[in-house]
């Protein structure tokens, strides 16, 4: 399919449309077959001799009534391979008795930066999509409050924050972006892999630290480290070449890309948790058959719960595997040194959150974020906003 034909299918007109948007539209157009174009090939069935050996065609298999297009999470990680992809490609057809099917592509293989995904969902180019909150830190900081660096030292506190923040996020995405929030996923704890020894956070001074967002950059900048924003796909190469001294990424995802071979010390303090939004363009959502919406509203919370349980388990497994513990059963055995998190560093984490991360977030977002914080996470967590300068 040529670009002009693909653009017309998605309503992308004019020279102002970004090429990235057009290319993604074409990927989704050409890579995912439409249900209306599918036809079954009749199979020839042999009948018994009493029917005079006449072959009759088997009845054609009816195509699905609807085939969804979904952009999922990071390729190669458990969230996608063991949960998202099986749900959309296997469970949805089974649960709907073949009426509905879906194709899913990981967002880091969709050809568009994560920072563009929310906008593409708003436009309807991506009808169902997954957005990492870390990618929203600059353009849409108001939606990323729940995954600020240093805010959640454990998953229990993350859940407590989400409980009060989620109703606001649902309404804001619907009213401001025309996006229906359908699930919130979490990756494993985002921890620190380093090539040189360290005993505490202060040892990161002058080290080049890979981060995934501007907010993580604020956190490590406060430690006088040198933050480097790199996509996940480039982390292993950067560590292997020595271009990065340390990297913040998931405990198990780091193991899956071989960081246990390129680094020597693991610092397990959760900097963030890699929270991701899964949602739908509201017009596309409302256009679905009622029974399909009902099915998804019943099943997606189960998928969300399974992903959260996996993230908690894989955080423990990631640490165990990277350091070569016999408790490792799900990853590759490493030989990294586990650096204990001290009470002094816990206090330092909290201080950086309050004096650097929160003020920087407010500066990007303005008065609306102050109001959001004071109505949701602030009271629930007992964390007041810093005084205005």
mmCIF file of C-alpha atoms in Angstrom:
data_model
loop_
_atom_site.group_PDB
_atom_site.id
_atom_site.type_symbol
_atom_site.label_atom_id
_atom_site.label_comp_id
_atom_site.label_asym_id
_atom_site.label_seq_id
_atom_site.Cartn_x
_atom_site.Cartn_y
_atom_site.Cartn_z
ATOM 1 C CA UNK A 1 0.000 0.000 0.000
ATOM 2 C CA UNK A 2 1.485 3.395 -0.916
ATOM 3 C CA UNK A 3 1.778 6.299 1.520
ATOM 4 C CA UNK A 4 -1.007 8.344 -0.096
ATOM 5 C CA UNK A 5 -3.464 5.450 0.086
ATOM 6 C CA UNK A 6 -2.490 4.692 3.654
ATOM 7 C CA UNK A 7 -2.796 8.334 4.683
ATOM 8 C CA UNK A 8 -6.288 8.522 3.203
ATOM 9 C CA UNK A 9 -7.383 5.496 5.213
ATOM 10 C CA UNK A 10 -6.401 7.261 8.418
ATOM 11 C CA UNK A 11 -7.619 10.703 7.499
ATOM 12 C CA UNK A 12 -4.085 12.143 7.559
ATOM 13 C CA UNK A 13 -4.155 15.112 5.211
ATOM 14 C CA UNK A 14 -1.951 18.087 4.520
ATOM 15 C CA UNK A 15 1.751 18.696 4.568
ATOM 16 C CA UNK A 16 1.799 19.396 8.297
ATOM 17 C CA UNK A 17 1.347 15.767 9.326
ATOM 18 C CA UNK A 18 4.521 14.426 10.855
ATOM 19 C CA UNK A 19 6.260 11.710 8.846
ATOM 20 C CA UNK A 20 6.516 9.520 11.944
ATOM 21 C CA UNK A 21 2.750 9.546 12.283
ATOM 22 C CA UNK A 22 2.271 8.657 8.631
ATOM 23 C CA UNK A 23 4.773 5.824 8.769
ATOM 24 C CA UNK A 24 3.140 4.316 11.839
ATOM 25 C CA UNK A 25 -0.253 4.554 10.196
ATOM 26 C CA UNK A 26 1.140 2.672 7.224
ATOM 27 C CA UNK A 27 2.692 0.019 9.440
ATOM 28 C CA UNK A 28 -0.682 -0.527 11.087
ATOM 29 C CA UNK A 29 -2.483 -0.475 7.747
ATOM 30 C CA UNK A 30 -0.295 -2.980 5.970
ATOM 31 C CA UNK A 31 0.819 -5.262 8.777
ATOM 32 C CA UNK A 32 -2.630 -6.033 10.141
ATOM 33 C CA UNK A 33 -5.145 -7.712 7.870
ATOM 34 C CA UNK A 34 -8.675 -6.463 7.868
ATOM 35 C CA UNK A 35 -11.395 -8.903 8.770
ATOM 36 C CA UNK A 36 -13.405 -7.998 5.699
ATOM 37 C CA UNK A 37 -10.589 -9.091 3.391
ATOM 38 C CA UNK A 38 -10.170 -12.507 4.986
ATOM 39 C CA UNK A 39 -11.716 -15.508 3.306
ATOM 40 C CA UNK A 40 -11.441 -19.129 4.205
ATOM 41 C CA UNK A 41 -9.932 -21.568 1.727
ATOM 42 C CA UNK A 42 -12.382 -24.486 1.339
ATOM 43 C CA UNK A 43 -10.870 -27.791 2.368
ATOM 44 C CA UNK A 44 -11.835 -30.927 0.479
ATOM 45 C CA UNK A 45 -13.307 -33.570 2.705
ATOM 46 C CA UNK A 46 -13.403 -37.222 1.702
ATOM 47 C CA UNK A 47 -16.664 -39.012 2.245
ATOM 48 C CA UNK A 48 -17.392 -42.687 2.643
ATOM 49 C CA UNK A 49 -17.784 -45.191 -0.186
ATOM 50 C CA UNK A 50 -21.524 -45.204 0.393
ATOM 51 C CA UNK A 51 -21.525 -41.608 -0.890
ATOM 52 C CA UNK A 52 -19.883 -42.763 -4.141
ATOM 53 C CA UNK A 53 -16.538 -41.234 -3.190
ATOM 54 C CA UNK A 54 -17.814 -37.729 -3.985
ATOM 55 C CA UNK A 55 -15.761 -34.940 -2.355
ATOM 56 C CA UNK A 56 -17.663 -32.044 -0.875
ATOM 57 C CA UNK A 57 -16.156 -28.723 0.275
ATOM 58 C CA UNK A 58 -16.182 -28.114 4.028
ATOM 59 C CA UNK A 59 -18.199 -25.087 5.135
ATOM 60 C CA UNK A 60 -16.014 -21.961 5.160
ATOM 61 C CA UNK A 61 -14.723 -20.680 8.510
ATOM 62 C CA UNK A 62 -16.357 -17.354 9.258
ATOM 63 C CA UNK A 63 -13.913 -14.472 9.642
ATOM 64 C CA UNK A 64 -13.976 -12.525 12.912
ATOM 65 C CA UNK A 65 -16.510 -9.728 13.113
ATOM 66 C CA UNK A 66 -13.830 -7.286 14.242
ATOM 67 C CA UNK A 67 -10.036 -7.252 14.373
ATOM 68 C CA UNK A 68 -8.468 -4.737 16.757
ATOM 69 C CA UNK A 69 -5.098 -3.051 16.336
ATOM 70 C CA UNK A 70 -3.125 -2.717 19.574
ATOM 71 C CA UNK A 71 0.245 -1.129 20.372
ATOM 72 C CA UNK A 72 1.634 -2.820 23.472
ATOM 73 C CA UNK A 73 4.581 -2.513 25.834
ATOM 74 C CA UNK A 74 8.306 -3.021 25.361
ATOM 75 C CA UNK A 75 9.310 -5.888 23.079
ATOM 76 C CA UNK A 76 10.933 -8.956 24.596
ATOM 77 C CA UNK A 77 9.916 -8.287 28.202
ATOM 78 C CA UNK A 78 7.569 -10.424 30.282
ATOM 79 C CA UNK A 79 4.743 -7.884 30.267
ATOM 80 C CA UNK A 80 4.497 -8.195 26.494
ATOM 81 C CA UNK A 81 5.548 -11.783 25.793
ATOM 82 C CA UNK A 82 3.711 -13.567 28.619
ATOM 83 C CA UNK A 83 0.733 -11.310 29.280
ATOM 84 C CA UNK A 84 -0.217 -8.687 26.664
ATOM 85 C CA UNK A 85 0.432 -10.648 23.487
ATOM 86 C CA UNK A 86 -1.267 -13.877 24.695
ATOM 87 C CA UNK A 87 -4.274 -11.905 25.944
ATOM 88 C CA UNK A 88 -4.927 -10.146 22.635
ATOM 89 C CA UNK A 89 -3.966 -12.904 20.208
ATOM 90 C CA UNK A 90 -5.171 -15.992 22.113
ATOM 91 C CA UNK A 91 -7.502 -15.115 24.987
ATOM 92 C CA UNK A 92 -9.673 -12.532 23.225
ATOM 93 C CA UNK A 93 -10.645 -14.930 20.396
ATOM 94 C CA UNK A 94 -11.292 -17.697 22.927
ATOM 95 C CA UNK A 95 -13.384 -15.520 25.238
ATOM 96 C CA UNK A 96 -15.415 -14.135 22.347
ATOM 97 C CA UNK A 97 -15.831 -17.535 20.621
ATOM 98 C CA UNK A 98 -13.911 -16.244 17.613
ATOM 99 C CA UNK A 99 -16.003 -13.114 17.101
ATOM 100 C CA UNK A 100 -13.197 -10.706 17.985
ATOM 101 C CA UNK A 101 -9.473 -10.860 17.363
ATOM 102 C CA UNK A 102 -6.529 -8.504 17.732
ATOM 103 C CA UNK A 103 -3.014 -7.951 16.475
ATOM 104 C CA UNK A 104 -0.438 -6.360 18.762
ATOM 105 C CA UNK A 105 2.942 -4.751 18.091
ATOM 106 C CA UNK A 106 5.339 -3.539 20.847
ATOM 107 C CA UNK A 107 5.545 0.247 20.933
ATOM 108 C CA UNK A 108 9.338 0.271 20.604
ATOM 109 C CA UNK A 109 8.952 -1.582 17.282
ATOM 110 C CA UNK A 110 6.155 0.620 15.962
ATOM 111 C CA UNK A 111 8.601 3.158 14.522
ATOM 112 C CA UNK A 112 7.511 6.119 16.652
ATOM 113 C CA UNK A 113 9.154 7.561 19.808
ATOM 114 C CA UNK A 114 7.271 6.959 23.036
ATOM 115 C CA UNK A 115 6.821 10.703 23.452
ATOM 116 C CA UNK A 116 4.502 10.675 20.408
ATOM 117 C CA UNK A 117 2.271 7.808 21.516
ATOM 118 C CA UNK A 118 -0.265 9.755 23.569
ATOM 119 C CA UNK A 119 -0.745 12.220 20.727
ATOM 120 C CA UNK A 120 -1.230 9.392 18.211
ATOM 121 C CA UNK A 121 -3.870 7.860 20.472
ATOM 122 C CA UNK A 122 -5.606 11.216 20.707
ATOM 123 C CA UNK A 123 -5.655 11.453 16.908
ATOM 124 C CA UNK A 124 -6.949 7.898 16.576
ATOM 125 C CA UNK A 125 -3.955 6.754 14.508
ATOM 126 C CA UNK A 126 -3.327 4.306 17.370
ATOM 127 C CA UNK A 127 -6.786 3.158 18.504
ATOM 128 C CA UNK A 128 -5.416 1.097 21.430
ATOM 129 C CA UNK A 129 -1.991 1.995 22.821
ATOM 130 C CA UNK A 130 0.472 1.757 25.677
ATOM 131 C CA UNK A 131 2.348 4.800 27.001
ATOM 132 C CA UNK A 132 5.171 4.794 29.547
ATOM 133 C CA UNK A 133 4.597 7.552 32.102
ATOM 134 C CA UNK A 134 8.304 8.377 31.972
ATOM 135 C CA UNK A 135 7.820 9.507 28.342
ATOM 136 C CA UNK A 136 5.261 12.101 29.478
ATOM 137 C CA UNK A 137 7.559 13.971 31.886
ATOM 138 C CA UNK A 138 8.111 16.978 29.598
ATOM 139 C CA UNK A 139 5.078 17.254 27.288
ATOM 140 C CA UNK A 140 2.376 15.989 29.677
ATOM 141 C CA UNK A 141 3.830 16.152 33.224
ATOM 142 C CA UNK A 142 0.352 16.335 34.761
ATOM 143 C CA UNK A 143 -0.241 12.671 33.870
ATOM 144 C CA UNK A 144 3.090 11.421 35.254
ATOM 145 C CA UNK A 145 2.810 12.434 38.917
ATOM 146 C CA UNK A 146 2.406 8.903 40.190
ATOM 147 C CA UNK A 147 5.804 7.711 38.913
ATOM 148 C CA UNK A 148 8.076 10.562 39.982
ATOM 149 C CA UNK A 149 11.613 9.442 40.901
ATOM 150 C CA UNK A 150 12.118 8.754 44.578
ATOM 151 C CA UNK A 151 8.398 8.764 45.387
ATOM 152 C CA UNK A 152 7.845 5.034 45.985
ATOM 153 C CA UNK A 153 10.508 2.979 47.774
ATOM 154 C CA UNK A 154 8.279 -0.108 47.521
ATOM 155 C CA UNK A 155 5.318 -1.350 45.512
ATOM 156 C CA UNK A 156 2.910 -1.041 48.437
ATOM 157 C CA UNK A 157 3.400 2.725 48.505
ATOM 158 C CA UNK A 158 3.026 2.858 44.719
ATOM 159 C CA UNK A 159 -0.337 1.113 44.989
ATOM 160 C CA UNK A 160 -1.440 3.574 47.687
ATOM 161 C CA UNK A 161 -0.625 6.528 45.446
ATOM 162 C CA UNK A 162 -2.363 4.978 42.442
ATOM 163 C CA UNK A 163 -5.526 4.378 44.435
ATOM 164 C CA UNK A 164 -6.009 8.115 44.932
ATOM 165 C CA UNK A 165 -4.506 9.271 41.616
ATOM 166 C CA UNK A 166 -6.294 6.914 39.262
ATOM 167 C CA UNK A 167 -9.770 8.539 39.351
ATOM 168 C CA UNK A 168 -8.186 11.888 38.485
ATOM 169 C CA UNK A 169 -6.112 10.343 35.677
ATOM 170 C CA UNK A 170 -9.149 8.609 34.159
ATOM 171 C CA UNK A 171 -11.149 11.834 34.053
ATOM 172 C CA UNK A 172 -8.260 13.985 32.820
ATOM 173 C CA UNK A 173 -7.361 11.655 29.948
ATOM 174 C CA UNK A 174 -11.008 11.402 28.901
ATOM 175 C CA UNK A 175 -11.773 15.129 29.109
ATOM 176 C CA UNK A 176 -8.467 16.569 27.883
ATOM 177 C CA UNK A 177 -7.209 13.964 25.399
ATOM 178 C CA UNK A 178 -10.253 11.939 24.373
ATOM 179 C CA UNK A 179 -8.569 8.786 25.680
ATOM 180 C CA UNK A 180 -10.270 6.068 27.702
ATOM 181 C CA UNK A 181 -7.975 4.696 30.428
ATOM 182 C CA UNK A 182 -8.388 0.910 30.437
ATOM 183 C CA UNK A 183 -5.457 -0.335 32.539
ATOM 184 C CA UNK A 184 -2.325 0.725 34.391
ATOM 185 C CA UNK A 185 0.652 -1.598 34.161
ATOM 186 C CA UNK A 186 3.915 -1.645 36.125
ATOM 187 C CA UNK A 187 7.309 -2.933 35.118
ATOM 188 C CA UNK A 188 9.850 -4.182 37.640
ATOM 189 C CA UNK A 189 11.518 -1.677 39.985
ATOM 190 C CA UNK A 190 13.853 0.620 38.064
ATOM 191 C CA UNK A 191 17.179 0.101 39.824
ATOM 192 C CA UNK A 192 20.823 1.024 39.264
ATOM 193 C CA UNK A 193 23.407 -1.082 37.408
ATOM 194 C CA UNK A 194 27.000 0.256 37.659
ATOM 195 C CA UNK A 195 30.324 -0.703 36.101
ATOM 196 C CA UNK A 196 32.394 0.585 39.062
ATOM 197 C CA UNK A 197 32.048 0.012 42.811
ATOM 198 C CA UNK A 198 29.761 2.209 44.866
ATOM 199 C CA UNK A 199 28.687 2.232 48.492
ATOM 200 C CA UNK A 200 26.120 5.016 48.477
ATOM 201 C CA UNK A 201 24.315 7.450 46.224
ATOM 202 C CA UNK A 202 27.009 10.076 46.759
ATOM 203 C CA UNK A 203 29.448 7.864 44.848
ATOM 204 C CA UNK A 204 27.539 8.611 41.625
ATOM 205 C CA UNK A 205 29.072 12.076 41.405
ATOM 206 C CA UNK A 206 30.488 12.704 37.895
ATOM 207 C CA UNK A 207 29.334 9.288 36.623
ATOM 208 C CA UNK A 208 27.421 9.028 33.351
ATOM 209 C CA UNK A 209 24.064 7.527 34.323
ATOM 210 C CA UNK A 210 21.559 6.334 31.739
ATOM 211 C CA UNK A 211 18.056 7.569 32.569
ATOM 212 C CA UNK A 212 14.741 7.156 30.772
ATOM 213 C CA UNK A 213 13.136 10.531 31.489
ATOM 214 C CA UNK A 214 13.750 14.159 32.327
ATOM 215 C CA UNK A 215 12.439 13.514 35.834
ATOM 216 C CA UNK A 216 15.005 10.748 36.410
ATOM 217 C CA UNK A 217 17.580 13.209 35.100
ATOM 218 C CA UNK A 218 16.509 15.658 37.819
ATOM 219 C CA UNK A 219 17.072 12.993 40.470
ATOM 220 C CA UNK A 220 20.583 12.075 39.368
ATOM 221 C CA UNK A 221 21.494 15.658 38.565
ATOM 222 C CA UNK A 222 20.858 16.408 42.244
ATOM 223 C CA UNK A 223 23.578 13.839 43.029
ATOM 224 C CA UNK A 224 25.932 15.682 40.635
ATOM 225 C CA UNK A 225 25.927 12.710 38.286
ATOM 226 C CA UNK A 226 25.746 13.220 34.503
ATOM 227 C CA UNK A 227 22.358 11.928 33.289
ATOM 228 C CA UNK A 228 22.145 10.468 29.772
ATOM 229 C CA UNK A 229 18.690 9.988 28.250
ATOM 230 C CA UNK A 230 18.738 6.832 26.149
ATOM 231 C CA UNK A 231 15.945 4.536 24.907
ATOM 232 C CA UNK A 232 15.829 1.057 26.381
ATOM 233 C CA UNK A 233 17.056 -0.529 23.160
ATOM 234 C CA UNK A 234 20.390 1.320 23.459
ATOM 235 C CA UNK A 235 21.148 0.627 27.121
ATOM 236 C CA UNK A 236 23.131 -2.602 26.768
ATOM 237 C CA UNK A 237 25.318 -1.239 23.961
ATOM 238 C CA UNK A 238 26.037 1.948 25.873
ATOM 239 C CA UNK A 239 27.079 0.030 28.984
ATOM 240 C CA UNK A 240 29.109 -2.514 27.005
ATOM 241 C CA UNK A 241 31.038 0.196 25.161
ATOM 242 C CA UNK A 242 31.746 2.209 28.282
ATOM 243 C CA UNK A 243 29.738 5.206 27.068
ATOM 244 C CA UNK A 244 27.649 4.906 30.245
ATOM 245 C CA UNK A 245 29.009 4.201 33.717
ATOM 246 C CA UNK A 246 25.656 3.257 35.226
ATOM 247 C CA UNK A 247 22.133 2.602 33.972
ATOM 248 C CA UNK A 248 18.707 2.858 35.536
ATOM 249 C CA UNK A 249 16.371 0.169 34.244
ATOM 250 C CA UNK A 250 14.183 -2.683 35.436
ATOM 251 C CA UNK A 251 15.751 -5.274 37.708
ATOM 252 C CA UNK A 252 14.713 -8.149 35.443
ATOM 253 C CA UNK A 253 14.693 -6.291 32.134
ATOM 254 C CA UNK A 254 18.322 -5.336 32.801
ATOM 255 C CA UNK A 255 19.086 -8.995 33.289
ATOM 256 C CA UNK A 256 17.273 -9.916 30.072
ATOM 257 C CA UNK A 257 19.490 -7.589 27.994
ATOM 258 C CA UNK A 258 22.693 -8.748 29.668
ATOM 259 C CA UNK A 259 23.514 -5.866 32.002
ATOM 260 C CA UNK A 260 24.760 -8.398 34.544
ATOM 261 C CA UNK A 261 27.622 -9.012 32.090
ATOM 262 C CA UNK A 262 28.411 -5.334 31.566
ATOM 263 C CA UNK A 263 28.224 -4.083 35.156
ATOM 264 C CA UNK A 264 29.578 -5.153 38.514
ATOM 265 C CA UNK A 265 27.407 -3.502 41.188
ATOM 266 C CA UNK A 266 23.625 -3.509 41.642
ATOM 267 C CA UNK A 267 21.976 -0.840 43.767
ATOM 268 C CA UNK A 268 18.389 -2.025 44.398
ATOM 269 C CA UNK A 269 16.733 1.231 45.512
ATOM 270 C CA UNK A 270 13.630 1.659 43.293
ATOM 271 C CA UNK A 271 14.095 4.993 41.507
ATOM 272 C CA UNK A 272 10.764 4.601 39.685
ATOM 273 C CA UNK A 273 8.520 1.657 38.762
ATOM 274 C CA UNK A 274 7.970 2.068 35.039
ATOM 275 C CA UNK A 275 4.212 2.658 35.252
ATOM 276 C CA UNK A 276 2.473 2.467 31.868
ATOM 277 C CA UNK A 277 -0.936 3.680 30.701
ATOM 278 C CA UNK A 278 -2.992 1.411 28.475
ATOM 279 C CA UNK A 279 -5.903 3.178 26.843
ATOM 280 C CA UNK A 280 -8.055 3.661 23.774
ATOM 281 C CA UNK A 281 -8.999 6.529 21.562
ATOM 282 C CA UNK A 282 -12.440 7.390 22.936
ATOM 283 C CA UNK A 283 -14.200 7.471 19.575
ATOM 284 C CA UNK A 284 -12.723 4.083 18.680
ATOM 285 C CA UNK A 285 -13.733 2.736 22.085
ATOM 286 C CA UNK A 286 -17.319 3.941 21.786
ATOM 287 C CA UNK A 287 -17.583 2.485 18.284
ATOM 288 C CA UNK A 288 -16.929 -1.044 19.560
ATOM 289 C CA UNK A 289 -19.873 -3.433 19.970
ATOM 290 C CA UNK A 290 -21.391 -3.259 23.441
ATOM 291 C CA UNK A 291 -20.553 -6.863 24.241
ATOM 292 C CA UNK A 292 -16.896 -6.358 23.293
ATOM 293 C CA UNK A 293 -16.608 -3.330 25.583
ATOM 294 C CA UNK A 294 -18.240 -5.346 28.361
ATOM 295 C CA UNK A 295 -15.823 -8.219 27.812
ATOM 296 C CA UNK A 296 -12.756 -5.928 27.863
ATOM 297 C CA UNK A 297 -13.925 -4.077 30.965
ATOM 298 C CA UNK A 298 -14.226 -7.433 32.721
ATOM 299 C CA UNK A 299 -10.967 -8.960 31.490
ATOM 300 C CA UNK A 300 -8.488 -6.071 31.394
ATOM 301 C CA UNK A 301 -8.506 -5.632 35.194
ATOM 302 C CA UNK A 302 -7.508 -9.316 35.458
ATOM 303 C CA UNK A 303 -4.706 -8.718 32.979
ATOM 304 C CA UNK A 304 -3.592 -5.663 34.948
ATOM 305 C CA UNK A 305 -3.514 -7.621 38.206
ATOM 306 C CA UNK A 306 -1.496 -10.425 36.628
ATOM 307 C CA UNK A 307 1.055 -7.931 35.286
ATOM 308 C CA UNK A 308 1.422 -6.252 38.683
ATOM 309 C CA UNK A 309 1.939 -9.560 40.441
ATOM 310 C CA UNK A 310 4.515 -10.500 37.844
ATOM 311 C CA UNK A 311 6.322 -7.158 38.243
ATOM 312 C CA UNK A 312 6.609 -7.664 41.992
ATOM 313 C CA UNK A 313 7.873 -11.229 41.564
ATOM 314 C CA UNK A 314 10.261 -10.272 38.777
ATOM 315 C CA UNK A 315 11.738 -7.446 40.839
ATOM 316 C CA UNK A 316 12.797 -10.038 43.412
ATOM 317 C CA UNK A 317 13.917 -12.451 40.703
ATOM 318 C CA UNK A 318 15.841 -9.733 38.876
ATOM 319 C CA UNK A 319 17.881 -8.933 41.945
ATOM 320 C CA UNK A 320 18.436 -12.619 42.728
ATOM 321 C CA UNK A 321 19.542 -13.443 39.177
ATOM 322 C CA UNK A 322 21.843 -10.474 38.713
ATOM 323 C CA UNK A 323 23.767 -11.305 41.885
ATOM 324 C CA UNK A 324 23.818 -15.067 41.264
ATOM 325 C CA UNK A 325 21.567 -16.104 44.134
ATOM 326 C CA UNK A 326 20.293 -19.707 44.158
ATOM 327 C CA UNK A 327 16.787 -18.198 44.406
ATOM 328 C CA UNK A 328 17.105 -17.210 40.730
ATOM 329 C CA UNK A 329 14.756 -19.356 38.642
ATOM 330 C CA UNK A 330 13.531 -16.999 35.914
ATOM 331 C CA UNK A 331 16.620 -15.243 34.551
ATOM 332 C CA UNK A 332 20.315 -15.544 33.813
ATOM 333 C CA UNK A 333 22.804 -16.056 36.597
ATOM 334 C CA UNK A 334 25.111 -13.095 37.142
ATOM 335 C CA UNK A 335 27.835 -12.340 39.649
ATOM 336 C CA UNK A 336 27.108 -8.724 40.541
ATOM 337 C CA UNK A 337 27.691 -7.337 44.009
ATOM 338 C CA UNK A 338 24.491 -6.267 45.774
ATOM 339 C CA UNK A 339 24.968 -2.883 47.458
ATOM 340 C CA UNK A 340 22.769 -2.506 50.571
ATOM 341 C CA UNK A 341 20.533 0.569 50.675
ATOM 342 C CA UNK A 342 21.391 2.515 53.815
ATOM 343 C CA UNK A 343 19.081 4.583 55.998
ATOM 344 C CA UNK A 344 21.159 7.605 55.066
ATOM 345 C CA UNK A 345 20.420 7.019 51.390
ATOM 346 C CA UNK A 346 16.718 6.541 52.080
ATOM 347 C CA UNK A 347 16.759 9.951 53.743
ATOM 348 C CA UNK A 348 18.702 11.355 50.782
ATOM 349 C CA UNK A 349 16.146 9.906 48.357
ATOM 350 C CA UNK A 350 13.296 11.578 50.231
ATOM 351 C CA UNK A 351 15.154 14.879 50.407
ATOM 352 C CA UNK A 352 15.865 14.876 46.652
ATOM 353 C CA UNK A 353 12.205 14.097 45.941
ATOM 354 C CA UNK A 354 11.028 17.037 48.028
ATOM 355 C CA UNK A 355 13.683 19.624 47.153
ATOM 356 C CA UNK A 356 14.517 18.822 43.515
ATOM 357 C CA UNK A 357 12.124 16.374 41.793
ATOM 358 C CA UNK A 358 8.851 17.914 42.952
ATOM 359 C CA UNK A 359 9.906 21.545 42.304
ATOM 360 C CA UNK A 360 11.148 20.604 38.809
ATOM 361 C CA UNK A 361 7.881 18.787 38.085
ATOM 362 C CA UNK A 362 5.885 21.810 39.238
ATOM 363 C CA UNK A 363 8.017 24.117 37.104
ATOM 364 C CA UNK A 364 7.220 22.055 33.999
ATOM 365 C CA UNK A 365 3.545 21.771 34.815
ATOM 366 C CA UNK A 366 2.504 24.912 36.698
ATOM 367 C CA UNK A 367 -0.504 25.581 38.896
ATOM 368 C CA UNK A 368 -2.554 22.655 37.588
ATOM 369 C CA UNK A 369 -0.017 20.179 38.971
ATOM 370 C CA UNK A 370 -0.012 21.895 42.353
ATOM 371 C CA UNK A 371 -3.778 21.446 42.471
ATOM 372 C CA UNK A 372 -3.542 17.807 41.323
ATOM 373 C CA UNK A 373 -0.963 16.997 44.000
ATOM 374 C CA UNK A 374 -2.926 18.663 46.785
ATOM 375 C CA UNK A 375 -6.080 16.733 45.844
ATOM 376 C CA UNK A 376 -4.514 13.302 45.362
ATOM 377 C CA UNK A 377 -1.037 12.020 46.175
ATOM 378 C CA UNK A 378 0.067 14.721 48.609
ATOM 379 C CA UNK A 379 -2.492 14.078 51.370
ATOM 380 C CA UNK A 380 -2.434 10.312 50.830
ATOM 381 C CA UNK A 381 1.337 10.130 51.225
ATOM 382 C CA UNK A 382 1.794 12.993 53.678
ATOM 383 C CA UNK A 383 4.100 14.864 51.283
ATOM 384 C CA UNK A 384 3.483 18.602 51.118
ATOM 385 C CA UNK A 385 4.495 20.673 48.150
ATOM 386 C CA UNK A 386 7.656 22.740 48.525
ATOM 387 C CA UNK A 387 7.172 26.413 49.250
ATOM 388 C CA UNK A 388 7.142 28.657 46.215
ATOM 389 C CA UNK A 389 10.529 30.333 45.603
#
